Structure formats: C-alpha cells, structure tokens
Coordinates of C-alpha atoms in Angstrom, one line a residue:
M1303 CA 0.0 0.0 -0.1
A1304 CA 1.6 3.4 -1.1
N1305 CA 2.1 6.3 1.5
V1306 CA -0.4 8.7 2.2
P1307 CA 0.6 12.3 0.4
H1308 CA 2.4 14.8 2.3
G1309 CA -0.7 17.1 3.4
G1310 CA -3.2 14.2 3.3
I1311 CA -4.5 14.5 -0.8
L1312 CA -2.3 14.3 -3.7
K1313 CA -2.6 17.5 -5.7
D1314 CA -2.5 15.9 -9.4
L1315 CA -3.9 19.1 -11.0
V1316 CA -3.8 17.5 -14.2
A1317 CA -6.6 15.4 -13.2
R1318 CA -8.2 17.7 -11.5
D1319 CA -8.2 20.1 -14.3
A1320 CA -8.8 17.7 -16.9
P1321 CA -12.5 18.8 -17.4
L1322 CA -11.6 22.4 -18.4
H1323 CA -8.9 21.4 -20.6
D1324 CA -10.6 22.7 -24.0
Q1325 CA -11.8 26.0 -21.9
L1326 CA -8.2 26.6 -20.4
S1327 CA -6.3 26.0 -23.8
Q1328 CA -8.6 28.3 -25.5
E1329 CA -8.1 30.9 -22.7
A1330 CA -4.4 30.4 -22.7
D1331 CA -4.3 32.0 -26.4
T1332 CA -5.7 35.2 -25.4
L1333 CA -3.2 35.5 -22.3
P1334 CA -0.3 37.4 -21.7
H1335 CA 2.6 34.3 -21.4
I1336 CA 5.8 33.5 -19.7
I1337 CA 8.2 31.2 -21.3
L1338 CA 9.8 29.0 -18.3
S1339 CA 13.2 28.6 -17.6
E1340 CA 14.6 24.9 -17.1
R1341 CA 14.4 25.0 -13.6
Q1342 CA 11.0 26.8 -13.5
L1343 CA 9.9 23.7 -15.9
C1344 CA 11.0 21.3 -13.7
D1345 CA 9.2 22.9 -10.9
L1346 CA 6.1 23.4 -12.6
E1347 CA 5.9 19.8 -13.7
L1348 CA 6.2 18.3 -10.1
I1349 CA 3.5 21.0 -9.0
L1350 CA 1.1 19.8 -11.7
N1351 CA 1.6 16.2 -11.1
G1352 CA 1.6 16.3 -7.3
G1353 CA 5.1 15.8 -6.7
F1354 CA 5.2 19.1 -5.0
S1355 CA 2.0 18.4 -3.0
P1356 CA 0.4 20.2 -1.1
L1357 CA 1.7 23.0 -3.7
E1358 CA -1.1 24.3 -5.8
G1359 CA 1.4 26.5 -7.6
F1360 CA 4.2 28.9 -6.8
L1361 CA 5.2 30.4 -3.4
T1362 CA 3.2 33.4 -2.3
Q1363 CA 5.0 36.0 -0.4
K1364 CA 3.5 34.9 3.0
D1365 CA 4.4 31.0 2.3
Y1366 CA 7.6 32.3 0.8
E1367 CA 8.8 34.2 3.7
S1368 CA 7.5 31.1 6.0
V1369 CA 9.3 28.3 4.1
V1370 CA 12.6 30.5 4.2
N1371 CA 12.6 31.2 7.9
N1372 CA 10.8 28.3 9.3
L1373 CA 10.8 25.7 6.6
R1374 CA 7.0 25.6 6.7
L1375 CA 4.3 27.0 4.5
S1376 CA 2.0 29.8 6.2
D1377 CA -0.3 27.2 6.9
G1378 CA 2.2 25.1 9.4
T1379 CA 2.6 22.4 6.6
L1380 CA 6.3 21.1 6.4
F1381 CA 8.0 22.5 3.2
P1382 CA 11.6 23.1 3.3
I1383 CA 12.5 24.6 0.1
P1384 CA 11.3 27.8 -1.6
V1385 CA 9.5 27.0 -5.3
N1386 CA 9.5 30.5 -7.2
L1387 CA 8.6 31.9 -10.2
D1388 CA 10.8 34.5 -10.6
V1389 CA 10.5 37.4 -13.5
S1390 CA 12.3 40.6 -14.0
T1391 CA 10.9 43.9 -13.6
N1392 CA 10.6 44.5 -17.5
V1393 CA 8.5 41.3 -17.9
A1394 CA 6.4 42.2 -15.1
K1395 CA 5.7 45.7 -16.6
R1396 CA 5.3 44.2 -19.9
L1397 CA 2.8 41.6 -19.1
G1398 CA 0.9 43.7 -16.6
I1399 CA 1.3 41.3 -14.0
Q1400 CA -0.4 42.5 -10.8
P1401 CA -3.0 40.4 -8.3
G1402 CA -5.6 38.9 -10.4
A1403 CA -4.2 38.5 -13.5
R1404 CA -4.0 35.7 -15.4
I1405 CA -0.9 34.4 -17.3
T1406 CA -0.1 31.3 -19.2
L1407 CA 2.8 29.4 -18.7
R1408 CA 4.6 28.2 -21.7
D1409 CA 7.2 25.4 -22.5
P1410 CA 10.6 26.8 -23.5
R1411 CA 11.2 23.2 -25.7
D1412 CA 8.2 23.8 -27.6
D1413 CA 6.1 26.7 -26.9
N1414 CA 3.2 24.7 -25.4
A1415 CA 0.7 26.2 -23.1
L1416 CA 1.2 23.9 -19.6
A1417 CA -0.9 25.8 -17.1
I1418 CA -2.5 29.4 -16.2
L1419 CA -1.4 31.1 -13.2
T1420 CA -3.6 33.5 -11.4
V1421 CA -1.4 36.2 -9.6
D1422 CA -1.8 36.2 -5.8
D1423 CA 0.7 38.7 -5.3
I1424 CA 4.4 39.8 -7.3
Y1425 CA 7.2 40.9 -4.7
S1426 CA 11.1 41.3 -4.0
P1427 CA 12.6 38.8 -2.4
D1428 CA 15.9 39.5 -0.2
K1429 CA 17.9 37.3 -1.9
V1430 CA 20.7 37.5 0.5
H1431 CA 18.6 36.4 3.5
E1432 CA 17.2 33.7 1.0
A1433 CA 20.9 32.5 0.2
K1434 CA 22.2 32.3 3.9
T1435 CA 18.9 31.1 5.5
V1436 CA 18.0 28.3 2.9
F1437 CA 21.6 27.0 1.3
G1438 CA 24.7 29.1 2.8
V1439 CA 24.4 28.0 6.4
G1440 CA 24.6 31.8 7.4
V1441 CA 26.9 32.5 4.7
N1442 CA 26.2 34.1 1.3
D1443 CA 28.9 32.0 -0.6
L1444 CA 29.0 31.8 -4.5
A1445 CA 30.9 28.9 -4.5
H1446 CA 27.4 27.1 -3.5
P1447 CA 25.8 26.3 -7.1
A1448 CA 22.4 27.2 -5.6
I1449 CA 23.6 30.8 -4.3
A1450 CA 25.4 31.7 -7.6
Y1451 CA 22.2 30.4 -9.5
L1452 CA 20.5 32.9 -7.1
H1453 CA 22.4 36.1 -7.5
K1454 CA 23.3 35.3 -11.4
T1455 CA 20.3 34.0 -13.1
V1456 CA 17.1 34.3 -10.9
K1457 CA 15.3 37.7 -11.8
D1458 CA 14.4 39.9 -9.3
L1459 CA 10.7 39.6 -8.5
Y1460 CA 8.9 36.1 -7.6
V1461 CA 5.3 36.0 -8.6
G1462 CA 2.9 33.9 -6.4
G1463 CA -0.4 32.2 -7.4
K1464 CA -2.0 28.9 -8.0
V1465 CA -1.9 27.3 -11.3
Q1466 CA -4.7 25.7 -13.5
A1467 CA -3.0 22.7 -15.6
I1468 CA -3.8 22.3 -19.3
Q1469 CA -1.1 19.5 -19.7
S1470 CA 2.2 18.5 -18.5
P1471 CA 5.4 19.0 -20.5
I1472 CA 5.9 16.7 -23.4
H1473 CA 9.2 14.0 -23.0
F1474 CA 10.5 12.2 -25.9
D1475 CA 13.4 10.4 -23.8
Y1476 CA 12.8 7.6 -21.7
V1477 CA 9.1 8.0 -21.7
D1478 CA 8.4 4.5 -20.6
L1479 CA 10.3 5.6 -17.4
R1480 CA 8.4 8.8 -16.4
Y1481 CA 5.8 8.0 -14.3
T1482 CA 3.7 10.5 -12.5
P1483 CA 3.1 10.0 -8.5
A1484 CA -0.3 8.6 -9.5
E1485 CA 0.8 6.2 -12.2
L1486 CA 3.7 4.8 -9.8
R1487 CA 1.6 4.8 -6.8
S1488 CA -1.0 2.5 -9.2
H1489 CA 2.2 0.5 -10.0
F1490 CA 2.9 -0.3 -6.7
T1491 CA -0.6 -1.5 -5.8
K1492 CA -0.7 -3.7 -9.2
L1493 CA 2.4 -5.4 -7.7
S1494 CA 1.2 -5.5 -4.4
W1495 CA 4.2 -3.5 -2.9
R1496 CA 3.2 -2.4 0.6
K1497 CA 7.0 -1.2 1.3
V1498 CA 9.0 0.4 -0.8
V1499 CA 12.4 2.0 -0.3
A1500 CA 13.2 4.8 -2.5
F1501 CA 16.8 5.7 -3.4
Q1502 CA 18.0 8.9 -4.7
T1503 CA 20.7 9.8 -6.8
R1504 CA 22.2 12.1 -9.5
N1505 CA 25.3 10.1 -10.4
P1506 CA 25.9 6.9 -11.9
M1507 CA 25.3 3.8 -10.1
H1508 CA 28.1 1.0 -9.5
R1509 CA 28.1 -2.3 -7.2
A1510 CA 28.2 -0.6 -4.0
H1511 CA 24.8 1.1 -4.8
R1512 CA 23.6 -1.7 -5.7
E1513 CA 24.5 -3.7 -2.5
L1514 CA 23.3 -0.5 -0.2
T1515 CA 19.7 -0.8 -1.9
V1516 CA 19.3 -4.5 -1.8
R1517 CA 20.4 -4.7 1.7
A1518 CA 18.3 -1.9 2.5
A1519 CA 15.4 -3.6 1.0
R1520 CA 15.9 -7.1 2.4
Q1521 CA 16.0 -5.9 5.9
R1522 CA 12.8 -4.0 6.0
Q1523 CA 11.3 -7.0 3.6
A1524 CA 10.5 -4.3 0.9
N1525 CA 11.1 -3.5 -2.7
V1526 CA 13.6 -0.7 -4.0
L1527 CA 12.5 2.4 -6.3
I1528 CA 15.4 3.7 -8.1
H1529 CA 14.5 7.4 -8.4
P1530 CA 17.1 9.1 -10.3
V1531 CA 16.8 13.0 -10.7
V1532 CA 16.5 14.1 -14.8
G1533 CA 16.0 17.5 -14.2
L1534 CA 18.7 19.9 -13.2
T1535 CA 21.5 18.7 -11.0
K1536 CA 25.1 20.3 -10.1
P1537 CA 26.9 21.7 -12.8
G1538 CA 29.7 19.2 -14.4
D1539 CA 27.2 15.9 -13.3
V1540 CA 27.2 13.4 -15.6
D1541 CA 24.4 14.1 -18.2
H1542 CA 20.9 12.2 -17.3
Y1543 CA 21.1 10.4 -20.8
T1544 CA 24.4 8.4 -19.7
R1545 CA 23.0 8.1 -16.1
V1546 CA 19.9 6.4 -17.2
R1547 CA 21.6 4.2 -19.7
V1548 CA 23.6 3.3 -16.6
Y1549 CA 20.2 2.3 -14.3
Q1550 CA 19.1 0.5 -17.0
A1551 CA 22.3 -1.6 -17.2
I1552 CA 22.2 -2.0 -13.5
M1553 CA 18.4 -3.2 -13.2
P1554 CA 18.9 -6.8 -14.3
M1555 CA 21.5 -7.2 -11.6
Y1556 CA 18.8 -6.6 -8.9
P1557 CA 17.2 -10.1 -7.6
N1558 CA 14.0 -10.5 -10.3
G1559 CA 11.1 -8.5 -9.3
M1560 CA 12.7 -6.6 -6.2
A1561 CA 13.4 -3.0 -8.0
Q1562 CA 11.8 -0.5 -10.3
L1563 CA 13.3 2.4 -12.0
A1564 CA 11.5 5.6 -12.4
L1565 CA 12.8 8.8 -13.4
L1566 CA 12.4 11.9 -11.5
P1567 CA 12.3 15.6 -13.0
L1568 CA 13.3 17.4 -10.5
A1569 CA 15.5 20.6 -10.5
M1570 CA 17.8 20.1 -7.4
R1571 CA 19.3 23.1 -5.1
M1572 CA 22.2 21.3 -3.5
A1573 CA 20.4 22.4 -0.1
G1574 CA 21.7 19.8 2.1
P1575 CA 19.9 19.1 5.2
R1576 CA 16.8 20.9 4.1
E1577 CA 17.0 19.4 0.7
A1578 CA 17.0 15.7 2.1
V1579 CA 13.6 16.8 3.7
W1580 CA 12.2 17.7 0.5
H1581 CA 13.2 14.9 -0.9
A1582 CA 11.5 12.6 1.4
I1583 CA 8.6 14.7 0.9
I1584 CA 8.5 14.1 -2.6
R1585 CA 9.0 10.2 -2.5
K1586 CA 6.4 10.1 -0.1
N1587 CA 4.3 11.8 -2.8
F1588 CA 5.6 9.3 -5.1
G1589 CA 4.4 6.6 -2.7
A1590 CA 7.5 5.3 -1.1
T1591 CA 7.3 4.3 2.6
H1592 CA 11.0 4.3 3.2
F1593 CA 13.7 6.8 2.1
I1594 CA 17.7 6.4 1.9
V1595 CA 19.7 9.2 3.1
G1596 CA 23.1 9.2 2.2
R1597 CA 26.4 11.0 4.0
D1598 CA 26.4 14.6 3.0
H1599 CA 22.9 13.9 1.3
A1600 CA 22.6 16.8 -1.8
G1601 CA 25.4 18.8 -0.6
P1602 CA 27.4 20.9 -3.2
G1603 CA 31.0 19.9 -2.2
K1604 CA 33.4 22.4 -0.5
N1605 CA 32.5 26.1 0.1
S1606 CA 35.2 29.5 -0.6
Q1607 CA 37.3 28.2 1.9
G1608 CA 37.7 24.7 0.9
K1609 CA 35.4 23.5 3.7
D1610 CA 32.2 21.2 3.5
F1611 CA 29.2 23.4 3.5
Y1612 CA 27.3 20.8 5.5
G1613 CA 28.5 18.3 7.9
P1614 CA 28.4 14.9 6.8
Y1615 CA 25.5 13.9 9.0
D1616 CA 23.3 17.2 9.2
A1617 CA 21.0 15.7 6.6
Q1618 CA 20.0 12.6 8.3
D1619 CA 19.7 14.6 11.4
L1620 CA 17.2 17.3 10.1
V1621 CA 15.2 14.0 8.6
T1622 CA 15.1 12.4 12.1
T1623 CA 13.8 15.8 13.7
F1624 CA 10.8 15.7 11.3
K1625 CA 10.3 12.0 11.3
D1626 CA 6.6 12.2 12.9
E1627 CA 5.6 14.9 10.4
L1628 CA 7.3 13.2 7.2
S1629 CA 5.7 10.0 7.9
I1630 CA 8.3 8.2 5.7
E1631 CA 11.2 6.1 7.6
M1632 CA 14.5 7.2 7.0
V1633 CA 17.0 4.4 5.9
P1634 CA 20.6 6.0 6.8
F1635 CA 23.1 5.5 4.3
Q1636 CA 25.6 3.0 5.0
Q1637 CA 29.0 3.0 3.3
M1638 CA 30.1 -0.1 1.6
T1639 CA 33.3 -1.0 0.7
Y1640 CA 34.3 -4.5 -0.9
I1641 CA 36.0 -7.3 0.9
P1642 CA 38.1 -9.4 -1.6
D1643 CA 38.6 -12.5 0.6
S1644 CA 35.0 -13.0 0.3
D1645 CA 34.0 -11.1 -2.7
E1646 CA 31.2 -8.9 -1.1
Y1647 CA 30.4 -5.9 -0.1
Q1648 CA 29.6 -5.1 3.8
P1649 CA 29.1 -1.7 5.4
V1650 CA 32.3 0.0 6.9
D1651 CA 31.0 -0.1 10.6
E1652 CA 30.5 -3.8 10.5
I1653 CA 34.1 -4.9 9.2
P1654 CA 36.3 -6.2 11.8
K1655 CA 39.6 -4.4 12.2
G1656 CA 42.2 -5.5 10.4
T1657 CA 40.2 -6.7 7.2
T1658 CA 41.4 -6.2 3.7
T1659 CA 39.2 -4.1 1.9
L1660 CA 39.2 -2.2 -1.5
D1661 CA 37.5 0.8 -2.9
I1662 CA 37.7 3.3 -5.7
S1663 CA 37.1 7.0 -5.1
G1664 CA 35.1 9.0 -7.5
T1665 CA 38.3 11.1 -8.6
E1666 CA 40.4 7.5 -9.3
L1667 CA 37.1 6.4 -11.3
R1668 CA 37.1 9.6 -13.3
R1669 CA 41.1 9.1 -13.8
R1670 CA 40.7 5.9 -15.0
L1671 CA 37.7 6.9 -17.4
R1672 CA 40.0 9.7 -18.9
T1673 CA 42.8 7.4 -19.0
G1674 CA 41.4 4.4 -20.6
A1675 CA 42.6 2.7 -17.5
H1676 CA 41.3 -0.8 -16.1
I1677 CA 37.9 -1.0 -14.0
P1678 CA 37.8 -4.0 -12.2
N1679 CA 34.7 -6.0 -12.0
W1680 CA 34.2 -5.7 -8.2
F1681 CA 33.9 -2.2 -8.2
S1682 CA 31.1 -1.9 -11.2
Y1683 CA 29.7 -3.8 -13.9
E1684 CA 31.0 -4.5 -17.1
S1685 CA 27.6 -3.5 -18.9
V1686 CA 28.1 0.1 -16.7
V1687 CA 31.7 0.5 -17.5
K1688 CA 30.9 0.3 -21.1
T1689 CA 28.3 2.7 -20.9
L1690 CA 30.5 5.1 -19.1
R1691 CA 33.6 4.8 -21.7
E1692 CA 31.0 5.8 -24.7
S1693 CA 30.1 9.1 -23.3
Y1694 CA 33.3 9.7 -21.3
P1695 CA 36.0 8.5 -24.0
A1696 CA 39.8 8.4 -22.9
R1697 CA 41.3 12.1 -23.3
N1698 CA 42.7 11.2 -26.7
K1699 CA 39.6 10.7 -28.3
Q1700 CA 37.8 14.1 -26.5
G1701 CA 37.3 17.3 -28.1
F1702 CA 38.7 20.5 -27.2
V1703 CA 38.6 24.5 -27.7
L1704 CA 41.8 26.6 -28.7
F1705 CA 40.1 29.9 -28.1
L1706 CA 42.7 32.7 -29.6
T1707 CA 42.0 36.6 -28.3
G1708 CA 43.8 39.5 -29.4
L1709 CA 44.1 42.9 -31.3
H1710 CA 43.2 42.8 -35.0
N1711 CA 46.6 41.7 -37.0
S1712 CA 48.2 40.4 -33.5
G1713 CA 48.9 37.2 -35.5
K1714 CA 46.1 35.3 -34.2
D1715 CA 44.2 34.2 -37.7
H1716 CA 47.9 33.3 -38.8
I1717 CA 48.5 31.0 -35.9
A1718 CA 44.7 29.7 -36.1
R1719 CA 45.2 28.4 -39.4
A1720 CA 48.7 26.9 -38.9
L1721 CA 47.3 25.0 -35.7
Q1722 CA 44.5 23.8 -38.3
V1723 CA 46.9 22.3 -40.4
T1724 CA 49.1 20.6 -37.8
L1725 CA 46.3 19.2 -35.8
N1726 CA 45.1 17.8 -39.0
Q1727 CA 48.3 16.2 -39.6
Q1728 CA 47.9 14.6 -36.5
G1729 CA 45.0 13.0 -37.3
G1730 CA 42.4 11.3 -35.1
R1731 CA 39.5 13.8 -34.9
S1732 CA 38.2 16.3 -37.2
V1733 CA 39.4 20.2 -37.1
S1734 CA 37.3 23.2 -37.3
L1735 CA 38.6 26.6 -37.3
L1736 CA 36.2 29.7 -36.7
L1737 CA 38.0 32.9 -37.5
G1738 CA 36.6 36.1 -36.4
E1739 CA 35.8 37.5 -40.0
T1740 CA 34.2 34.2 -41.2
V1741 CA 32.0 34.1 -38.2
R1742 CA 30.8 37.6 -38.8
S1743 CA 30.1 37.3 -42.4
E1744 CA 28.5 33.7 -41.8
L1745 CA 27.0 33.7 -38.6
S1746 CA 26.9 37.5 -37.5
A1747 CA 26.3 39.5 -40.5
E1748 CA 23.5 41.4 -39.0
L1749 CA 25.3 42.4 -35.7
G1750 CA 27.4 45.6 -35.8
F1751 CA 30.2 46.3 -33.1
S1752 CA 28.6 47.6 -30.2
P1753 CA 29.4 46.1 -26.9
E1754 CA 26.2 44.3 -26.9
D1755 CA 26.7 42.9 -30.2
R1756 CA 30.2 42.0 -29.8
H1757 CA 29.3 40.2 -26.4
K1758 CA 26.6 38.4 -28.4
N1759 CA 28.9 37.0 -31.5
I1760 CA 31.3 35.8 -28.6
Q1761 CA 28.4 33.7 -27.5
R1762 CA 27.7 32.3 -30.7
I1763 CA 31.0 31.0 -31.3
A1764 CA 31.0 29.7 -28.2
F1765 CA 27.7 28.1 -28.6
V1766 CA 29.1 26.3 -32.2
S1767 CA 32.4 25.4 -30.6
A1768 CA 30.6 23.4 -27.7
E1769 CA 28.2 21.6 -30.1
L1770 CA 31.7 21.0 -32.1
T1771 CA 33.7 19.8 -29.3
R1772 CA 31.0 17.8 -27.7
A1773 CA 31.0 15.3 -30.9
G1774 CA 34.9 14.6 -30.3
A1775 CA 36.1 17.8 -32.9
A1776 CA 39.3 20.2 -32.3
V1777 CA 38.2 23.4 -32.3
I1778 CA 40.1 26.6 -32.9
A1779 CA 38.3 30.0 -32.6
A1780 CA 40.2 33.3 -33.2
P1781 CA 37.7 36.3 -32.6
T1782 CA 39.1 39.5 -31.3
A1783 CA 36.8 39.0 -28.0
P1784 CA 38.0 42.2 -26.3
Y1785 CA 36.0 42.2 -23.3
A1786 CA 36.6 39.8 -20.1
H1787 CA 33.1 39.2 -19.2
S1788 CA 32.7 37.7 -22.9
R1789 CA 35.5 35.4 -22.6
A1790 CA 34.3 34.1 -19.3
A1791 CA 30.8 33.5 -20.6
A1792 CA 32.3 31.5 -23.6
R1793 CA 34.4 29.5 -21.4
E1794 CA 31.2 28.6 -19.2
I1795 CA 29.1 27.7 -22.2
I1796 CA 32.0 25.2 -23.6
L1797 CA 32.7 23.9 -20.0
S1798 CA 29.2 23.3 -19.3
T1799 CA 27.5 22.1 -22.7
G1800 CA 30.5 20.6 -24.1
G1801 CA 30.2 17.2 -22.5
A1802 CA 33.5 15.2 -22.5
G1803 CA 34.7 17.5 -25.0
G1804 CA 34.3 20.3 -22.6
N1805 CA 38.2 21.5 -22.6
F1806 CA 38.9 24.6 -23.2
F1807 CA 42.0 26.5 -23.6
L1808 CA 42.5 30.3 -23.7
V1809 CA 45.4 31.7 -25.8
H1810 CA 46.3 35.3 -25.6
V1811 CA 47.9 36.4 -28.7
A1812 CA 49.7 39.4 -26.7
T1813 CA 51.1 40.9 -29.6
P1814 CA 51.6 44.7 -28.8
L1815 CA 49.5 47.6 -30.4
A1816 CA 52.3 49.1 -31.9
H1817 CA 53.5 46.3 -33.7
C1818 CA 49.9 45.3 -35.0
E1819 CA 49.5 49.0 -35.9
T1820 CA 52.9 49.2 -38.2
T1821 CA 52.2 45.6 -39.9
D1822 CA 48.9 46.5 -40.7
R1823 CA 48.9 46.2 -44.5
K1824 CA 45.1 46.9 -44.7
G1825 CA 45.5 50.3 -43.0
L1826 CA 42.6 49.9 -40.6
Y1827 CA 44.4 51.3 -37.6
K1828 CA 45.3 54.3 -39.6
R1829 CA 41.8 54.8 -41.0
A1830 CA 40.4 54.5 -36.9
R1831 CA 43.0 57.2 -35.8
A1832 CA 41.2 59.3 -38.4
G1833 CA 38.1 58.9 -37.2
E1834 CA 37.1 57.0 -40.2
I1835 CA 36.2 53.9 -38.5
K1836 CA 34.5 54.3 -35.2
G1837 CA 34.5 51.5 -31.9
F1838 CA 37.8 50.0 -33.3
T1839 CA 39.5 48.0 -30.7
G1840 CA 42.6 49.3 -29.0
I1841 CA 41.9 52.7 -30.7
D1842 CA 38.7 54.1 -29.5
D1843 CA 37.3 50.8 -27.7
P1844 CA 39.1 49.1 -25.0
Y1845 CA 40.9 45.5 -25.4
E1846 CA 40.8 43.9 -21.9
A1847 CA 44.0 41.8 -21.7
P1848 CA 43.4 38.5 -19.9
T1849 CA 44.7 37.5 -17.0
D1850 CA 43.4 33.9 -17.2
A1851 CA 44.9 32.9 -20.6
D1852 CA 46.4 29.1 -20.3
I1853 CA 49.3 30.6 -22.5
A1854 CA 50.4 34.0 -24.0
V1855 CA 52.2 34.3 -27.3
D1856 CA 53.4 37.4 -29.1
V1857 CA 54.4 37.1 -32.7
S1858 CA 56.9 40.4 -32.0
K1859 CA 59.0 37.7 -30.4
Q1860 CA 58.2 34.4 -31.6
S1861 CA 57.7 32.8 -35.0
V1862 CA 54.4 31.3 -35.9
P1863 CA 55.8 27.6 -35.9
E1864 CA 57.3 28.2 -32.5
I1865 CA 54.0 29.7 -31.2
V1866 CA 52.0 26.5 -32.7
H1867 CA 54.4 23.9 -31.4
S1868 CA 54.3 25.8 -27.9
I1869 CA 50.6 25.4 -27.9
V1870 CA 50.5 21.9 -29.4
L1871 CA 52.7 21.3 -26.3
L1872 CA 50.2 22.9 -23.7
I1873 CA 47.3 20.6 -25.3
E1874 CA 49.7 17.3 -25.5
A1875 CA 50.5 17.6 -22.0
Q1876 CA 46.7 17.2 -21.1
G1877 CA 46.7 14.0 -22.9
L1878 CA 44.1 15.3 -25.6
I1879 CA 46.7 14.7 -28.4

C-alpha cells in the first residue's frame, strides 16, 4: 500500500483540471505568457503532477517567507525549499503582472501552454537572506551552485499564485520510465508492493549502490524504487542520458521483481539538510514508505574556504527531527566497501579491524575513465563501464577548444590557420576553424560592433564550439573577443555544455598594439585613428587583456611555428593528443 501524500491529498492538478482542458487551452491563447526557464519547467511539472504536494502553485510572499525562515508553509505544513516563479521587472511591467492577472506558462522547448497562473501577489525577495538561510548556513557564498544561480540567474521579482493545469510537459526521452506520482502509486498497488525503499541519486550507480539498496530492502522486507533525478543537478554532473543508460544496465543485476526504475524531473538545489527533507516529501508523494538518506546528502561540495558546506550527517539529523511529520521512514546510508577475500560488499562499520578492503574514489574513477585504465568488476559491472566509456572517452578521443584572443593583426588568424594544419596532420579527430571574420560574415552578419553585439557574437562562437567539441572535434576559434566578461561566458558555455569535450584553453595573442599597427597592411588602424572607423578595438574601444590565459604568445618575439609548437605542447600535456 502506497504512503499517504504529504498534506493528506495528492494534488494531481492535471487530473483535477482535465474537465476544463479545452476551455483553459482556448483561454491560454488570449493571455500574456511567460516562457519558463529550465528550472521553472521542472518545478511546474512537479506542481502539476502532485510531486510537490501540497503545493498548487508558486509560493506567495507569505508562504515564501515562512518556508525560508521556518521550513513551513504559512499554514504550518512542513515544506523546506522555496519554489518560486521569478520574473524581471521589465517582464512584469510588459505583461501587466499584478494581483488577479492571469498568465499563461509556456514550455521553453516547444512553446506549448502548460498552465495558467492566477497571480496572488508579486514581490521582491531578499536574495541575500534566502541564500544565507536556505543554502548557505549563514553565509552568502557563491561557491554554492544554488547561491550562484540565485544571484546570477534568478530575476528580481517573484510571482505567487495557484495554477490550473492544461497539460504536463511532453518528453521524448525514456518515456516508459517517466511516472507521475499517481501512476507510480498505481504501479505499486498492481504489484502488491506494501513497503518501498526509495533511492535518490544524481550519479551513475555501481556495484556498491546495488549492494546497499538490496541490503536496505531485505532488512525491511521491502522493494526498491531507484528514483534518479533527471532535471537540473549540480554543474559538471554526468548528463542524464548517460546516467539513465547506466541505471538501465544495472537493473538486471537486482533479484527478479525486487526493483523498479523511475525518473524524477526535479531541479535540485543542492541544499543539503533542507533538500533531504524535501526529497523525503517528494518520495512520500510518489508512494514510497522508506527513503535512503546518504552521507552529506545533496551537498554541493566545498565552500570558498575549502570546507564542506554541511556536516556529513546534518541531513540525516534534520530528517530525523521531522520524522513524525514526514511519515516516511529514513534509511541511513551505509558506506559500503569491498572485501576481496570473500568477494562481497559490507558496511564499513561492520567490518572487523584489520580486514583487507578495496575501494575506488570518484576522483580515481574519473581518472581511469579519462585515461582508459582498467576498472575492475568488483567495483562496477562490465555493462555499466561500457556505457560510461561510450559517453566519456579517453582524453585522446575527447574534443577541445583553443580560443585565441587578441588585437586585429596580432597574428591570431595566422596562428589559427597553422594550428588547423598541424592538428589535421596529427589526425584522429576532425578540426574546425572559426575565424572572427568568417563567423561575422556567416553567422553574425546582422550584428554591429556595439559592446552588446560584440558579446552576442562571442556567445554564438561559444555555442558552435561547444556543439562541435561535444562530438569530439578540435575547435580553433580566433575572434578578437575584447571583453573579459564575454570570454568568461564563452568558457562557461563550453565547459558546461561541451560534455566530455568541455576542454577549454584560452590563448592570448599578446602582440603589442604598436607592432599590430606598424604591420597593418590593410590600413585599418590608420583609418581608425583618422576617425573613419568608429569603435575600433585598441583605438577608441578597449581591449581587456586576459589575466586568466592558459598561454600567452607574441608574434613580435616568436615565430608562428614556435607559437604553434608551444600550443601543441600545452594540449599534449593534458593528454588530448
């Protein structure tokens, strides 16, 4: 029998509003609309299907402040994470967002109308207080990914109000594994599962995870729900496509009929103890009776001082504090380690002192994947390792981006072309060349040379570079890229979306302005100084020299072959060629 939903009633808004579907769909086309962000889309899906029960919309100011300060909605119901719809001041004014207004919420992927929000209020949050109280344990530290997201991405106003469901977001990946709470509860009932231990994960699973979950289920005479997050997780995590293939590979290793895999479209906040309570509520809504809470559960890692944001058992302690209200039994994560003499995994605290044990850390696993080194069967299953190697090839099979920046006529184009020839000679991967002038004419012809247009041009180059390098290509990009913030944004795009090919090297072609000007056969500097060309980098528009370059070169002091050789040595030292 599935657990009772949080608050007593499963808030399945899609089912509730199904009789109004046609009416709401027609109305949606007449209303102003908000295109949701990726996080908002995840949040809305779990509001609509009841995963966030008892929520029926985005938090009003009264509920928001109560959740931030007291871990409760204003009616006293336990709910530890604020779920907000953020908008900019300009959007709020343009759409006329005010109490009583009705706004269509649209899917950013296909523009489908998903719901209509009736605005209760619109308010300015205290982001610093939210950061310190919800995520930061009293500090506003941008090393925490949720705090960085709050300050850099979340807009300045929150809109509160209930929603009416039109439809859930449409997914095209792993559709057979995407269960709503109502569907999963029905599935448990059909299988006569009375006790269900839910396992939360945002990482690939290996043999230790299988042993842990099997042990937890057997001790409680229960079944196992493998319930991984496939929404937003921590930046740098393994992509969800790879992870789901890993989960599918490991499921046959469970005893027949013991386990079920289902995907959760959650946008994690990495909020440690609060998030553990949130996860327990969500799994309760999906029908689980037990929930495994790990060591440093949903922790974001180190703060800016190099220390963990949360204590290793803070999450378990907070869940225990609310155990009576949660009505879902916590299963403490047991650290499992391998005993080679008996070829089995056992909890660390149950192994006699002096017993030989083996383990592979996450860092060591990543090293072995990167280098192609052997990963033993005692650590993971052959099918799992094969899946990971397909998505994370060895370094010499990964793509990379060489991003050359410098003044006009600094030699960066000459260097870029020479690098293309050298890397083509090396072989083993395709090589793409993105010269500044070529990109301007082919991709950005409509852009001018204002700071805004220059920034947009660099972001386009970064997008194309990330797409190419994710497919294993070597990319040589050589725009002027005069602004530090544009280069930093380009680096972030490539690192975050380039997959295994997210290898970025900034090359500063630091040829002095005087040399660039003296050898300028096109005479552009002369025309710029005469006022014929406005906004020319180095003359009347600044070039912000990089302070974070991986290598700096100068054609006034080095030959192009010498420069190319030094850049090749840089990427060779990283094992990429």
